Amino acid sequence: RNGVPMRTKLVSSLALLAGGALLVALAALAFFFVLQPKWDEDALHEVVSAAKRTGAKVWLASGMIQKDWEIEALRHAVRTTGLPILAGNHGACRVAKEEGVPFVADWPMNVYNSVTVDWLREHGASRVTLSPELTLAQMREVARRTDVPLEALGHGRLTLMTSEYCS
């Protein structure tokens, strides 16, 4: 693209779609690890077009920490595309609710119990991702106490704490 290397997230998303992914969560606020003031609309539209060709779904991934301007950029992306949100924070859940699009409560929401799961459902969550810190037995107990669709991460080591500033 005019001598500029392809964006990592765009390439990764397109590769996932080409490989048969049924769903891609796209976070297009970063360009070479530098935040930009709006979503990369070219990348977003390219991924959405590729997803339509393959029959896959695209969700907007909010991230774990968002400033007010990032929430408004997410809101603009939702208004532009109508895509649902993979919500990593409460602000993204609110955008989804206000804009009338589905959202999934992602793992950074730190969901440990059925009360939280049910509260998120009452506020519009279509699915809830349980905290990766839960054991399988704890996940079963949460699932036993709710009828909300749940998901869990099967992964190696995960980042369990994120701080905006490191020293």
Tab-separated table of C-alpha atoms in Angstrom:
chain	number	residue	atom	x	y	z
A	1	ARG	CA	0.000	0.000	0.000
A	2	ASN	CA	1.903	2.986	-1.310
A	3	GLY	CA	5.168	1.722	0.178
A	4	VAL	CA	3.704	1.390	3.686
A	5	PRO	CA	3.914	-2.138	5.148
A	6	MET	CA	0.529	-3.797	5.723
A	7	ARG	CA	-0.858	-3.388	9.198
A	8	THR	CA	-0.326	-6.449	11.374
A	9	LYS	CA	-3.931	-6.642	12.566
A	10	LEU	CA	-5.264	-6.355	9.022
A	11	VAL	CA	-2.939	-9.080	7.749
A	12	SER	CA	-3.743	-11.329	10.718
A	13	SER	CA	-7.477	-10.862	10.265
A	14	LEU	CA	-7.340	-11.519	6.533
A	15	ALA	CA	-5.179	-14.609	7.119
A	16	LEU	CA	-7.653	-15.919	9.700
A	17	LEU	CA	-10.511	-15.450	7.255
A	18	ALA	CA	-8.582	-17.108	4.430
A	19	GLY	CA	-7.874	-20.013	6.792
A	20	GLY	CA	-11.571	-20.576	7.476
A	21	ALA	CA	-12.190	-18.572	10.645
A	22	LEU	CA	-15.884	-18.191	11.415
A	23	LEU	CA	-15.419	-15.058	13.520
A	24	VAL	CA	-12.757	-12.342	13.685
A	25	ALA	CA	-12.531	-9.725	16.431
A	26	LEU	CA	-10.827	-6.646	15.009
A	27	ALA	CA	-9.172	-3.943	17.097
A	28	ALA	CA	-8.231	-1.306	14.543
A	29	LEU	CA	-7.362	1.668	16.749
A	30	ALA	CA	-3.619	0.979	16.621
A	31	PHE	CA	-1.236	1.484	13.741
A	32	PHE	CA	2.224	0.029	14.381
A	33	PHE	CA	1.552	0.153	18.147
A	34	VAL	CA	0.677	3.867	18.078
A	35	LEU	CA	-2.895	4.817	18.923
A	36	GLN	CA	-4.707	6.806	16.302
A	37	PRO	CA	-7.712	9.083	16.859
A	38	LYS	CA	-10.181	6.867	14.986
A	39	TRP	CA	-10.585	3.299	13.808
A	40	ASP	CA	-8.649	2.387	10.678
A	41	GLU	CA	-11.709	2.489	8.433
A	42	ASP	CA	-9.859	1.110	5.389
A	43	ALA	CA	-8.739	-1.947	7.369
A	44	LEU	CA	-12.171	-2.323	8.900
A	45	HIS	CA	-13.948	-2.262	5.531
A	46	GLU	CA	-11.394	-4.624	3.988
A	47	VAL	CA	-11.893	-7.181	6.759
A	48	VAL	CA	-15.693	-6.819	6.604
A	49	SER	CA	-15.617	-7.372	2.823
A	50	ALA	CA	-13.413	-10.455	3.205
A	51	ALA	CA	-15.718	-11.794	5.930
A	52	LYS	CA	-18.773	-11.365	3.703
A	53	ARG	CA	-17.033	-13.368	0.953
A	54	THR	CA	-16.316	-16.235	3.355
A	55	GLY	CA	-19.510	-16.061	5.415
A	56	ALA	CA	-17.615	-15.182	8.600
A	57	LYS	CA	-18.620	-12.630	11.225
A	58	VAL	CA	-16.608	-9.608	12.354
A	59	TRP	CA	-16.816	-8.079	15.813
A	60	LEU	CA	-15.187	-4.832	16.977
A	61	ALA	CA	-12.796	-5.587	19.858
A	62	SER	CA	-12.746	-2.767	22.381
A	63	GLY	CA	-9.629	-3.533	24.375
A	64	MET	CA	-9.153	-3.525	28.126
A	65	ILE	CA	-8.333	0.117	28.828
A	66	GLN	CA	-10.060	2.880	26.890
A	67	LYS	CA	-9.979	6.615	27.308
A	68	ASP	CA	-13.046	8.710	26.503
A	69	TRP	CA	-11.821	9.489	22.979
A	70	GLU	CA	-11.320	5.753	22.331
A	71	ILE	CA	-14.877	5.039	23.465
A	72	GLU	CA	-16.113	7.704	21.044
A	73	ALA	CA	-13.975	6.182	18.260
A	74	LEU	CA	-15.595	2.812	19.022
A	75	ARG	CA	-19.030	4.455	18.915
A	76	HIS	CA	-18.207	5.960	15.498
A	77	ALA	CA	-17.045	2.558	14.198
A	78	VAL	CA	-20.283	0.951	15.408
A	79	ARG	CA	-22.368	3.686	13.779
A	80	THR	CA	-20.410	3.315	10.540
A	81	THR	CA	-20.586	-0.481	10.348
A	82	GLY	CA	-23.345	-1.697	12.673
A	83	LEU	CA	-20.940	-4.402	13.886
A	84	PRO	CA	-21.281	-6.000	17.340
A	85	ILE	CA	-18.692	-5.446	20.080
A	86	LEU	CA	-16.324	-7.769	21.920
A	87	ALA	CA	-16.326	-5.684	25.109
A	88	GLY	CA	-13.268	-5.672	27.326
A	89	ASN	CA	-14.524	-2.847	29.531
A	90	HIS	CA	-17.785	-1.369	30.810
A	91	GLY	CA	-17.606	1.646	28.491
A	92	ALA	CA	-17.739	-0.652	25.466
A	93	CYS	CA	-20.773	-2.438	26.963
A	94	ARG	CA	-22.495	0.913	27.310
A	95	VAL	CA	-21.708	1.873	23.702
A	96	ALA	CA	-23.204	-1.424	22.513
A	97	LYS	CA	-26.339	-0.899	24.593
A	98	GLU	CA	-26.769	2.730	23.499
A	99	GLU	CA	-26.137	1.932	19.830
A	100	GLY	CA	-28.350	-1.164	19.852
A	101	VAL	CA	-25.738	-3.729	18.815
A	102	PRO	CA	-24.964	-7.050	20.509
A	103	PHE	CA	-21.941	-7.404	22.749
A	104	VAL	CA	-19.983	-10.218	24.306
A	105	ALA	CA	-18.413	-9.537	27.689
A	106	ASP	CA	-14.758	-10.463	27.074
A	107	TRP	CA	-12.325	-11.975	29.582
A	108	PRO	CA	-10.892	-8.637	30.862
A	109	MET	CA	-14.301	-7.994	32.452
A	110	ASN	CA	-13.176	-10.365	35.251
A	111	VAL	CA	-16.336	-12.443	35.541
A	112	TYR	CA	-16.063	-14.857	38.470
A	113	ASN	CA	-19.661	-15.685	39.401
A	114	SER	CA	-23.205	-16.184	38.131
A	115	VAL	CA	-24.452	-12.941	39.698
A	116	THR	CA	-22.079	-10.961	37.465
A	117	VAL	CA	-23.003	-13.130	34.467
A	118	ASP	CA	-26.709	-12.457	35.013
A	119	TRP	CA	-26.099	-8.721	35.550
A	120	LEU	CA	-24.195	-8.522	32.268
A	121	ARG	CA	-27.049	-10.360	30.508
A	122	GLU	CA	-29.581	-7.928	32.003
A	123	HIS	CA	-27.488	-5.124	30.495
A	124	GLY	CA	-27.376	-6.687	27.040
A	125	ALA	CA	-24.554	-9.244	26.889
A	126	SER	CA	-25.320	-12.017	24.419
A	127	ARG	CA	-22.457	-14.156	25.802
A	128	VAL	CA	-20.050	-13.854	28.694
A	129	THR	CA	-16.426	-14.950	28.821
A	130	LEU	CA	-15.431	-16.215	32.244
A	131	SER	CA	-12.233	-15.070	33.918
A	132	PRO	CA	-9.223	-17.176	32.902
A	133	GLU	CA	-8.333	-17.416	36.577
A	134	LEU	CA	-11.268	-19.756	37.284
A	135	THR	CA	-10.685	-23.476	37.565
A	136	LEU	CA	-12.815	-25.902	35.544
A	137	ALA	CA	-14.765	-26.782	38.700
A	138	GLN	CA	-15.495	-23.093	39.349
A	139	MET	CA	-16.587	-22.635	35.725
A	140	ARG	CA	-18.974	-25.584	36.060
A	141	GLU	CA	-20.466	-24.037	39.197
A	142	VAL	CA	-21.068	-20.705	37.429
A	143	ALA	CA	-22.596	-22.523	34.438
A	144	ARG	CA	-24.876	-24.524	36.741
A	145	ARG	CA	-26.319	-21.323	38.212
A	146	THR	CA	-27.108	-19.427	34.974
A	147	ASP	CA	-28.604	-19.994	31.551
A	148	VAL	CA	-26.480	-17.296	29.882
A	149	PRO	CA	-24.201	-18.635	27.117
A	150	LEU	CA	-20.666	-18.789	28.532
A	151	GLU	CA	-17.256	-19.108	26.997
A	152	ALA	CA	-13.811	-19.719	28.399
A	153	LEU	CA	-10.292	-19.350	27.109
A	154	GLY	CA	-8.168	-22.405	26.526
A	155	HIS	CA	-4.687	-20.959	26.482
A	156	GLY	CA	-1.250	-21.033	28.024
A	157	ARG	CA	-0.056	-18.149	30.145
A	158	LEU	CA	-2.264	-15.080	29.946
A	159	THR	CA	-1.774	-11.519	31.035
A	160	LEU	CA	-3.835	-11.277	34.196
A	161	MET	CA	-3.169	-7.645	34.971
A	162	THR	CA	-2.820	-4.661	32.708
A	163	SER	CA	-1.639	-1.244	33.743
A	164	GLU	CA	-1.774	1.714	31.417
A	165	TYR	CA	1.595	2.950	32.655
A	166	CYS	CA	4.651	0.856	33.452
A	167	SER	CA	7.712	2.143	35.231
